[in-house]
Every structure is written in structure tokens, then in C-alpha cells.
mmCIF file of C-alpha atoms in Angstrom:
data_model
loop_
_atom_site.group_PDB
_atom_site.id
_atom_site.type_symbol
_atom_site.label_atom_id
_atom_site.label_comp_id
_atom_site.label_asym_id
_atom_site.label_seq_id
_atom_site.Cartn_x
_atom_site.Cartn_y
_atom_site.Cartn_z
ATOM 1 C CA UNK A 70 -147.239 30.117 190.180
ATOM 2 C CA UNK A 71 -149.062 26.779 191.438
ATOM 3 C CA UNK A 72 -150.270 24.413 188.790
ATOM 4 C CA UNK A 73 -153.639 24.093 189.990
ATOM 5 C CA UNK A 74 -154.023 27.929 189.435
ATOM 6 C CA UNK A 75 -155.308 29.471 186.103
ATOM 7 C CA UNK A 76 -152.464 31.596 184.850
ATOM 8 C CA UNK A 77 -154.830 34.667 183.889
ATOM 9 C CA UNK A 78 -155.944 33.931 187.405
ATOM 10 C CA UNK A 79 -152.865 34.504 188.810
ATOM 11 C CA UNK A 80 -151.810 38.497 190.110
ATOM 12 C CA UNK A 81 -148.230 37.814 189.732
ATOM 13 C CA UNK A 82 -148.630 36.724 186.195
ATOM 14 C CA UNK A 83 -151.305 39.248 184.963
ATOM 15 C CA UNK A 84 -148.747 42.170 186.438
ATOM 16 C CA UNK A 85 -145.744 40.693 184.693
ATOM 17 C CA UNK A 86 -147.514 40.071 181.487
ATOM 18 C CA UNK A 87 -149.296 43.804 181.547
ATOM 19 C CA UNK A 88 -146.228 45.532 182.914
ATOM 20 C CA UNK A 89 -144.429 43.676 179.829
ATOM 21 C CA UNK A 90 -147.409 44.748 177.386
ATOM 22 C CA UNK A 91 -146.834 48.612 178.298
ATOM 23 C CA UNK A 92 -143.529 48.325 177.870
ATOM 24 C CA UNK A 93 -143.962 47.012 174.351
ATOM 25 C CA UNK A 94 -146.299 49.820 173.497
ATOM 26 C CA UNK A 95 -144.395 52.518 175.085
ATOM 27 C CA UNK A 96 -141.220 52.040 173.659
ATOM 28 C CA UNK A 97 -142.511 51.041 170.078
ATOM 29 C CA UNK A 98 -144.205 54.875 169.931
ATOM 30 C CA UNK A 99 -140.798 56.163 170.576
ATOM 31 C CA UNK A 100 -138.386 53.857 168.463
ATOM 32 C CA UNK A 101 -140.659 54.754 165.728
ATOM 33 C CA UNK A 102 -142.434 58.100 166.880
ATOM 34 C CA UNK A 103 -143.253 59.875 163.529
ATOM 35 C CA UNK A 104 -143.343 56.949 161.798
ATOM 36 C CA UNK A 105 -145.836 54.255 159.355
ATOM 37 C CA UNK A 106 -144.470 51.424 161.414
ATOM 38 C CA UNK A 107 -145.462 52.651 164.798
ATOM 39 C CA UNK A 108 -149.103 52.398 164.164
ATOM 40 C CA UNK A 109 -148.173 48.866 162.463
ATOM 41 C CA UNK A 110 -146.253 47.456 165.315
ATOM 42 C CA UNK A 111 -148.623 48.974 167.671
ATOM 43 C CA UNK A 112 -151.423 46.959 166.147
ATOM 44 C CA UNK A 113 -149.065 43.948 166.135
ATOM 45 C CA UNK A 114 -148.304 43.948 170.354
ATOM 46 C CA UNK A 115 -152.418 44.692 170.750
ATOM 47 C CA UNK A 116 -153.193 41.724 168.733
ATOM 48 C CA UNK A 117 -150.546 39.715 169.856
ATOM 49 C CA UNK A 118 -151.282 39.473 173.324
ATOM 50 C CA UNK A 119 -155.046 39.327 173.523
ATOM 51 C CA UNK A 120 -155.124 35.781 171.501
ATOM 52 C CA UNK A 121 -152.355 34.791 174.324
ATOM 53 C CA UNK A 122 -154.287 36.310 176.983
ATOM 54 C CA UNK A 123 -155.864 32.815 178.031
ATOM 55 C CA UNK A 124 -153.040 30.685 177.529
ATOM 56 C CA UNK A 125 -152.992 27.351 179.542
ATOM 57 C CA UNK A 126 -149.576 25.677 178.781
ATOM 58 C CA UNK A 127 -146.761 26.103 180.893
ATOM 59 C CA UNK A 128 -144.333 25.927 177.574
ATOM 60 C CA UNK A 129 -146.671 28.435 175.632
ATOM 61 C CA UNK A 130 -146.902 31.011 178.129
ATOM 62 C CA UNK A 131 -142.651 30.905 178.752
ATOM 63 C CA UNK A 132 -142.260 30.626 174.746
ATOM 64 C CA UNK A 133 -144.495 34.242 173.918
ATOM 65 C CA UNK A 134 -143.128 35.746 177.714
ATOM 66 C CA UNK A 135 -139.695 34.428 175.450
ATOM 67 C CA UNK A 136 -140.765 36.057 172.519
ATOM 68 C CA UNK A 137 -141.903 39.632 173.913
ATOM 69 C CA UNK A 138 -138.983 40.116 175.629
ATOM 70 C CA UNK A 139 -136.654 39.932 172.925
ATOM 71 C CA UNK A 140 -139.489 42.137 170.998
ATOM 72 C CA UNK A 141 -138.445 44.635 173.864
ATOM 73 C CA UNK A 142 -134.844 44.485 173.830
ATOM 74 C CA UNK A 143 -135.241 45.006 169.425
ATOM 75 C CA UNK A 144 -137.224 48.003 170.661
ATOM 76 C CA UNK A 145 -134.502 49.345 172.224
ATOM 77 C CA UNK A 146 -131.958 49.128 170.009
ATOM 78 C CA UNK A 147 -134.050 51.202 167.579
ATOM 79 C CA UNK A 148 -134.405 53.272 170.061
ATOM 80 C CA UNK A 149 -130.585 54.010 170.215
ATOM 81 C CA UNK A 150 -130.564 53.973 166.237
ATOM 82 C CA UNK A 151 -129.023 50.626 166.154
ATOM 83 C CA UNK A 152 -128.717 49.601 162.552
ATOM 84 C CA UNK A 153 -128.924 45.378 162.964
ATOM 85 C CA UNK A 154 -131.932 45.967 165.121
ATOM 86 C CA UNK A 155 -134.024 48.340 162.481
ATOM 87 C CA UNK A 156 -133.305 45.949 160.078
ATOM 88 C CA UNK A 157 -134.509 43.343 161.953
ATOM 89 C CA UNK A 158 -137.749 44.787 162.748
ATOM 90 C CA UNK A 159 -138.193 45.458 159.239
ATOM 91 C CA UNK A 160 -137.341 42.137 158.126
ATOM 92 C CA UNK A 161 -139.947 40.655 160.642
ATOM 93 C CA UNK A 162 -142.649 43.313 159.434
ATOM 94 C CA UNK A 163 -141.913 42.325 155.875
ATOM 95 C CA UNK A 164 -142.769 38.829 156.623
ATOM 96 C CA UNK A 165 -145.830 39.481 158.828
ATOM 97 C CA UNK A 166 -147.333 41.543 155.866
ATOM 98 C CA UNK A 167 -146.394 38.437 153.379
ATOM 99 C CA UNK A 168 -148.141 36.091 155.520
ATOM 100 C CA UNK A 169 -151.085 37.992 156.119
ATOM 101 C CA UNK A 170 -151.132 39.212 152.442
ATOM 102 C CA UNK A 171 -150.944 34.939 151.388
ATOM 103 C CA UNK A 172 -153.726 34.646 154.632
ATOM 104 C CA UNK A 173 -156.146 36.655 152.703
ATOM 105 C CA UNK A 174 -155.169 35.386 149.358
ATOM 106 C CA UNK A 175 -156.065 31.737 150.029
ATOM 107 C CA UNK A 176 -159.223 32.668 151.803
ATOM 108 C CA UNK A 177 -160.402 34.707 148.639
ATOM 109 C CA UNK A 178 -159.572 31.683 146.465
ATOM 110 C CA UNK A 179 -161.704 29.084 149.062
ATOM 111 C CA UNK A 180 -164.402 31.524 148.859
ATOM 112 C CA UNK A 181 -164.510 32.156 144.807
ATOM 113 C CA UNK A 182 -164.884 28.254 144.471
ATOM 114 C CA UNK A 183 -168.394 26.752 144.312
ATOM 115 C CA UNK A 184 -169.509 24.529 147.507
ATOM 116 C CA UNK A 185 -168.616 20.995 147.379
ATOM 117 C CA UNK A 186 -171.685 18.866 146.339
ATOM 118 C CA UNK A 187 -171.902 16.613 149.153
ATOM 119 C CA UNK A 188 -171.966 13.315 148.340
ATOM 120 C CA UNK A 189 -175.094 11.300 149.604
ATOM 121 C CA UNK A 190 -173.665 8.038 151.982
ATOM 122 C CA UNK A 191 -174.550 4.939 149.852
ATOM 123 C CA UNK A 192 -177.604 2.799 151.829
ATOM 124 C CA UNK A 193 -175.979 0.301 154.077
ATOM 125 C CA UNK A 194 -175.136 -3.011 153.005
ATOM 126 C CA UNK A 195 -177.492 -5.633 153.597
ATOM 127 C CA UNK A 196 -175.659 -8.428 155.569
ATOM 128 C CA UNK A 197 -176.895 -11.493 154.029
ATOM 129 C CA UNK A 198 -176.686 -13.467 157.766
ATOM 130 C CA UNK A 199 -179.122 -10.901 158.916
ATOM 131 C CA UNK A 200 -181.850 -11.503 156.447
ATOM 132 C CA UNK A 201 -184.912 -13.808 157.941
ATOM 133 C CA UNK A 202 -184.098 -16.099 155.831
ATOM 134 C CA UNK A 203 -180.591 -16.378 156.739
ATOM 135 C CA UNK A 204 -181.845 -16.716 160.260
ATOM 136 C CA UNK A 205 -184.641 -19.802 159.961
ATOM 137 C CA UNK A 206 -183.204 -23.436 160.280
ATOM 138 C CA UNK A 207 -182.899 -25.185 157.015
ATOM 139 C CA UNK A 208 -186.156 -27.290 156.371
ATOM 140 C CA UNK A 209 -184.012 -30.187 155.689
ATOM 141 C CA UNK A 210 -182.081 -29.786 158.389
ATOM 142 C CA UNK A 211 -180.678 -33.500 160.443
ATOM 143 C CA UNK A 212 -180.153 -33.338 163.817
ATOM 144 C CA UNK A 213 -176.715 -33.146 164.886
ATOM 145 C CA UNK A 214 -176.394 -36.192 167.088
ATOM 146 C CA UNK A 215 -177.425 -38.007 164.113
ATOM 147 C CA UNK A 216 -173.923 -38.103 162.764
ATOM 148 C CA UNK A 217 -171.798 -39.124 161.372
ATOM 149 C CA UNK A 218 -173.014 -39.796 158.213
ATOM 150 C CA UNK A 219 -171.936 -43.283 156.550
ATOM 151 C CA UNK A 220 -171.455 -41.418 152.908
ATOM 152 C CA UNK A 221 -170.351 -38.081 152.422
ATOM 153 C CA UNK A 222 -169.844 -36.155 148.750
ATOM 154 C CA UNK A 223 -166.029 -34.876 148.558
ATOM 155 C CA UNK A 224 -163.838 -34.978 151.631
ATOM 156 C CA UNK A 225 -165.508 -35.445 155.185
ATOM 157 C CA UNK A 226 -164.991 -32.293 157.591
ATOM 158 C CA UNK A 227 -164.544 -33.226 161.168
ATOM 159 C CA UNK A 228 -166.334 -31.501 163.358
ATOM 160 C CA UNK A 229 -165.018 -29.127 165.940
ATOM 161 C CA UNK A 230 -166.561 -28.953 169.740
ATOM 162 C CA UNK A 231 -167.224 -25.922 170.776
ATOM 163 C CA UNK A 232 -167.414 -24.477 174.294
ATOM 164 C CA UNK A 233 -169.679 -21.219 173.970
ATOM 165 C CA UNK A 234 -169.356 -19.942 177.348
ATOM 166 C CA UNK A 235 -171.006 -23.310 179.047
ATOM 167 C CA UNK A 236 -173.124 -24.020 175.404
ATOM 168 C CA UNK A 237 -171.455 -27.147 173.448
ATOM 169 C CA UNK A 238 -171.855 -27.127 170.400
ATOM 170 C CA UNK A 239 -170.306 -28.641 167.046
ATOM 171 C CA UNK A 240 -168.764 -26.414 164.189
ATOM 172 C CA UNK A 241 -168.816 -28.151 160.963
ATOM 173 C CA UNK A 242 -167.802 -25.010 158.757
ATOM 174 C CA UNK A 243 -167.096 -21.526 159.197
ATOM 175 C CA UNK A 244 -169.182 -18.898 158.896
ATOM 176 C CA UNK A 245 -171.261 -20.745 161.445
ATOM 177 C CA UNK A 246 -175.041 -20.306 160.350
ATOM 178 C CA UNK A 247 -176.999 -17.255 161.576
ATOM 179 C CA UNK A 248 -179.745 -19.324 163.251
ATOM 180 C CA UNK A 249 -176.948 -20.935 165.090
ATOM 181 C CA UNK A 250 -175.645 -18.092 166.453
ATOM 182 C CA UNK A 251 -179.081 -16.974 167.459
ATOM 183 C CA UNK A 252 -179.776 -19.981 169.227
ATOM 184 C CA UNK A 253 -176.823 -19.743 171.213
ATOM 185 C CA UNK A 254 -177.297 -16.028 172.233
ATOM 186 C CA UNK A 255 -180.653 -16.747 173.229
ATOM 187 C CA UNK A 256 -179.323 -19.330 175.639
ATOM 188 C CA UNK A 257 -176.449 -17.789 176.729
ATOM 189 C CA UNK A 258 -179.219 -14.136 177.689
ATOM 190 C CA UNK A 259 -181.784 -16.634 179.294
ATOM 191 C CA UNK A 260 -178.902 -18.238 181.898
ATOM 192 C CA UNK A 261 -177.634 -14.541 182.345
ATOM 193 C CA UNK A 262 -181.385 -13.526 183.387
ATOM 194 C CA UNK A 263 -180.929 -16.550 186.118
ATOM 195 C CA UNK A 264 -177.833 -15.599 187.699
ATOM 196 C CA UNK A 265 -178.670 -12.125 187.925
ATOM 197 C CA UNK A 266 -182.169 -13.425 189.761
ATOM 198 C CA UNK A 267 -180.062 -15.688 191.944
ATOM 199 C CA UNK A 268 -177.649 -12.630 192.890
ATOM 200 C CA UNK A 269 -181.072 -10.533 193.500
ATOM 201 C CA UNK A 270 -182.187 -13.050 195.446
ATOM 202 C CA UNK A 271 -179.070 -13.575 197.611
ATOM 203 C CA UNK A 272 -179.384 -10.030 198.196
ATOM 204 C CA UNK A 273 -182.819 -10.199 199.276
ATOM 205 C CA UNK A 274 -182.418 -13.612 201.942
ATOM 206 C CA UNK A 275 -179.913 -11.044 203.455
ATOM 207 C CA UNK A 276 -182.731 -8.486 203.926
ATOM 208 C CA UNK A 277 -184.974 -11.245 205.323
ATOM 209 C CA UNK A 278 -182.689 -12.462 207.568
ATOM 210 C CA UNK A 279 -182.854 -9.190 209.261
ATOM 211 C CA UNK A 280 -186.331 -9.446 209.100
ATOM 212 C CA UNK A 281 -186.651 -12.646 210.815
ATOM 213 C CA UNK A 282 -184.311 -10.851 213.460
ATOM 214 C CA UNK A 283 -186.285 -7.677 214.301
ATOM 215 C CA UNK A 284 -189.479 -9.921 214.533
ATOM 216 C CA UNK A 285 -187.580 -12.437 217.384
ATOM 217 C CA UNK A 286 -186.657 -9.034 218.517
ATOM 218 C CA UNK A 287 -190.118 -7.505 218.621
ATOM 219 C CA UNK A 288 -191.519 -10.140 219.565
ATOM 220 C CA UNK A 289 -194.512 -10.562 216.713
ATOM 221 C CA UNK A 290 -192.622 -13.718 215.030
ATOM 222 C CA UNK A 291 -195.321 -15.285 212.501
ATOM 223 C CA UNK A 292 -195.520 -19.062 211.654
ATOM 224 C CA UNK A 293 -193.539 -18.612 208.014
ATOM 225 C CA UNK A 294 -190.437 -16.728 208.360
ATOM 226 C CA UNK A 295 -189.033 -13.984 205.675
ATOM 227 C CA UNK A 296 -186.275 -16.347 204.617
ATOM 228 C CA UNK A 297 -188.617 -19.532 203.338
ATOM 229 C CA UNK A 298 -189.725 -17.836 200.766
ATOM 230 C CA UNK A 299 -186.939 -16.331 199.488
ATOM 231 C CA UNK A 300 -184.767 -19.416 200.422
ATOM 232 C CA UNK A 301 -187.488 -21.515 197.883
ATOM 233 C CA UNK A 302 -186.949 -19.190 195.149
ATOM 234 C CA UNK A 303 -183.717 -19.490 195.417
ATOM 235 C CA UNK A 304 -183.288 -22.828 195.455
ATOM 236 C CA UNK A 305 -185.744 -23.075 192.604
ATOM 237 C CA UNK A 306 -183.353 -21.043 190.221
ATOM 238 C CA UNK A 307 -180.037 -22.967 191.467
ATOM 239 C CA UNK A 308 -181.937 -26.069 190.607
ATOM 240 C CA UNK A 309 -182.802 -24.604 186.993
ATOM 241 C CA UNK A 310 -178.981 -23.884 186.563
ATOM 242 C CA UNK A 311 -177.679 -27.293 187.788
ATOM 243 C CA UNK A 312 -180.341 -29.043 185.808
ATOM 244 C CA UNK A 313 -179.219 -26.897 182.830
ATOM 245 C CA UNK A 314 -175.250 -27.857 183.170
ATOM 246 C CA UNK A 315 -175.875 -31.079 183.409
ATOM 247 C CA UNK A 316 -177.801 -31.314 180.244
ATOM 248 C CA UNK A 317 -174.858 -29.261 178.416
ATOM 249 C CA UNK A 318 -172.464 -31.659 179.928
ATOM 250 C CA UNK A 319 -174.346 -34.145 178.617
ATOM 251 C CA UNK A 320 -174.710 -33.126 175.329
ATOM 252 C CA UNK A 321 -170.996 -32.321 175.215
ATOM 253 C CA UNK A 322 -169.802 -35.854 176.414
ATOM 254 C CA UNK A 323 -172.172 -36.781 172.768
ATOM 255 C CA UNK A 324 -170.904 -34.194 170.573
ATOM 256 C CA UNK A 325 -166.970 -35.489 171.660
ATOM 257 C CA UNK A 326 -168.823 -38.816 170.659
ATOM 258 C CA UNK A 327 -169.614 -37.769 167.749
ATOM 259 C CA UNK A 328 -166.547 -36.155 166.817
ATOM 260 C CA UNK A 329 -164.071 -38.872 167.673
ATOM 261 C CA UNK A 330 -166.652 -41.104 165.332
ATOM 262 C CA UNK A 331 -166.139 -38.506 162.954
ATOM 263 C CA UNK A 332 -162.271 -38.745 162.977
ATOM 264 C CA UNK A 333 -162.497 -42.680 162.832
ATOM 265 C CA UNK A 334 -164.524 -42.210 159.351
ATOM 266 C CA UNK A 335 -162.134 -39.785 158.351
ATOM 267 C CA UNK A 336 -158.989 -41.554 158.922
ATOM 268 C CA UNK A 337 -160.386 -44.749 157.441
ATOM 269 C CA UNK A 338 -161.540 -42.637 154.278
ATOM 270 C CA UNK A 339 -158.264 -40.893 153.785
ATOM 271 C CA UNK A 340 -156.325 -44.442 154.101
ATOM 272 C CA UNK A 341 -158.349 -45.814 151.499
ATOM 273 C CA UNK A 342 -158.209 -42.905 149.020
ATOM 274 C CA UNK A 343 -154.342 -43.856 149.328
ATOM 275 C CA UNK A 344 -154.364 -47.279 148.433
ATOM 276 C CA UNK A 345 -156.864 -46.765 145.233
ATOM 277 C CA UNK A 346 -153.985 -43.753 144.556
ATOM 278 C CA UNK A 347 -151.586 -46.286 144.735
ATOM 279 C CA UNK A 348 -153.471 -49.004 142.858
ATOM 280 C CA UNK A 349 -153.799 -46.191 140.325
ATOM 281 C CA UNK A 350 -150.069 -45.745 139.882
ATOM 282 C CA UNK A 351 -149.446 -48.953 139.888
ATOM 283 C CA UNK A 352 -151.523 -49.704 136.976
ATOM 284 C CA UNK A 353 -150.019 -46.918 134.979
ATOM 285 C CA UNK A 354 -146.738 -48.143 135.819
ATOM 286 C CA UNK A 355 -147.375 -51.414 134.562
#
């Protein structure tokens, strides 16, 4: 049978799979002809196959094909009066009838309870960096170029540059404050908008060149070809992305400034909170 076919789809397996259902039935009425278990089993081989009727799995199908078979060849040793195969069928009923009888047993016992009181979801946290007031500047705010600071309380942090995707900027602590990080995503979407307009616009010279091609072509050229204006636009919005790097370059060759200030300051403060520790011990010693 090809893969890409649906097994139920398939003649070859439907007439194996029915010839192998009849077979079942018809020689279950006469190992047990007169019998409770024939109407049991009989139920059994109907049931049976029409949940594996639209089997998908290669395995599964070979695995119950497996299993009817040697349901057939127990059928036929009943049918001869074969004592290991009787009791075999009636261990296998035995069992079916425990499972189904512990089947409807648990769903009696789900059904006797009372419903589950569902528990209403607690509200959502609110995120203290995404409160307005997380996300306005502090009103005593310095700005950052205006470091480093002569006198610090406690032990100076040196700041960290930072390289946000093209954005310098200077981490003094983490969590970095809310209206920082809105700052920089505002930045970061406004040069996005530009690059996309300067990919629309390459686009677009492309169309005007064929413009200016079909007019020579034509003959009706006019004084201002297609590709001026698209060529000033575009040279507008490079020009708003060079002048932009630069500026971040710029700032970034400061904020280095400012950090290797900041690591002078820091040096010089930890080498003289080791000589008043020493001048400390010394004094005790003595």
C-alpha cells in the first residue's frame, strides 16, 4: 500500500480487513453456537473494528491486523474443542468484563461528585516599571555627560557603555529605568521607519528609471525626469541617517570619556580607602 494513500482508502486493505472481519464473526457463531458468549464476542469483533476502521499508523494498523488474527486462530481451536484455547477466550472475556465493569465504576464516581468551583485567575500584577510614574524622568534628574561627580555617598559605580543596536548609552545600575528604555525604543522604531523609507524608495528609483526609459522611448521626455525626485528623497533620508550616526558616535566617544573618568575616580577612591584601612590598623596595633 503507498504511503501517500489513506489506508481505508485503499481496496486491498478494506478487502483484507473485511474478509478478516467475517471471518471473525463467522467462526465465533460456530465455536460458540448455542452459547452466552457468542452474542458477547460477537459484540466484541463489531466494536472492535469500527473504532479501528480509520486507523492512520502504519504500526497500529499491523498491531490490531496482529491482534485479529490470532483472535481467529483462538476461534478455531474452540472450534475443534481445544481445551487451552476455551480457556483462553474465557480468560480474555473475564478481563474485558472487569475493565469495562471498573470503566463504568469510575465514571459513576466522577459523576456523583459535585463540579469543581472554578477558581477565579487573580488580576494581573501591576509591573511597577510600567506605571506612568515609573516611566517620567526624575525631576531632579543631571544630565549624563555631566559626570562624574567629584563626591559620591558609599562606593562609586562605574558606568558601563552600552551599544543598543547603534544607541550609546551609559548603564549605571541594573534594572535600567523605564523611561530609559522608552527612550531608546523610541529611537531605535523612528531609525527603523527610515530604513524601511529608504528601501521603499530604492524600490521606487527602480520604477522611475523605467519611467525615464519608456519616455526616451516614446518620445514625450519632460524637463524633470522620474528619478530627481525620488533620487532627492532619497538622499534626504540617507542624509538623516548619516547625520544621526554621527551624533551617536559622538556621544559614544563622550560617554567612553566619561567612563574612563569614572574609573580614574574610582581607582583613586579605592587606593585611598586602603591607606586610611591601613592607618587604622596601624593605630590599633600601636
Amino acid at each position: 500500500m503507498p504511503r501517500h494513500l489513506a489506508p481505508n482508502r485503499s481496496g486491498v486493505h478494506r478487502l483484507a480487513c473485511l474478509s478478516l472481519y467475517h471471518a471473525l464473526l463467522a467462526l465465533g457463531n460456530r465455536a460458540f453456537r448455542g452459547s452466552e458468549k457468542a452474542d458477547e464476542i460477537r459484540n466484541l469483533v463489531r466494536k472492535r473494528f469500527r473504532k479501528d476502521r480509520k486507523l492512520q499508523s502504519i504500526g497500529q494498523i499491523a498491531n490490531a491486523l496482529k491482534a485479529g488474527y490470532e483472535a481467529l486462530d483462538l476461534f478455531h481451536g474452540c472450534a475443534r474443542r481445544d481445551i487451552e484455547s476455551i480457556q483462553r477466550v474465557d480468560s480474555l472475556l473475564v478481563a474485558t468484563r472487569a475493565l469495562r465493569h471498573q470503566v463504568i465504576e469510575e465514571h459513576r464516581a466522577q459523576s456523583a461528585q459535585p463540579p469543581l468551583c472554578l477558581r477565579k485567575r487573580p488580576p494581573p500584577k501591576i509591573r511597577r516599571d510600567r506605571t506612568p510614574e515609573a516611566l517620567r524622568p526624575h525631576p531632579d534628574r543631571k544630565p549624563i555627560l555631566s559626570r562624574p561627580r567629584p563626591v559620591v555617598s558609599g562606593r562609586r559605580h562605574v558606568p558601563v557603555l552600552v551599544n543598543a543596536r547603534g544607541i550609546p548609552f551609559l548603564r549605571i545600575r541594573k534594572p535600567q529605568p523605564p523611561s530609559l528604555s522608552v527612550t531608546i525604543k523610541g529611537l531605535l522604531h523612528k531609525r527603523w521607519k527610515r530604513i524601511e523609507r529608504r528601501e521603499r524608495l530604492q524600490f521606487e528609483l527602480g520604477r522611475a528609471k523605467d519611467e525615464d526609459l519608456w519616455d526616451d522611448i516614446t518620445g514625450e521626455k519632460d524637463d524633470v525626469p522620474w528619478t530627481a525626485c525620488v533620487r532627492d528623497c532619497l538622499d534626504e533620508v540617507n542624509a538623516q541617517l548619516l547625520h544621526k550616526d554621527l551624533e551617536n558616535r559622538a556621544m559614544a566617544q563622550k560617554m567612553w570619556g566619561v567612563v574612563l573618568k569614572e574609573r580614574q575616580l574610582a581607582k583613586k577612591e579605592a587606593l585611598e580607602r586602603r591607606k586610611q584601612k591601613l592607618a587604622e590598623q596601624a593605630m590599633k596595633s600601636d
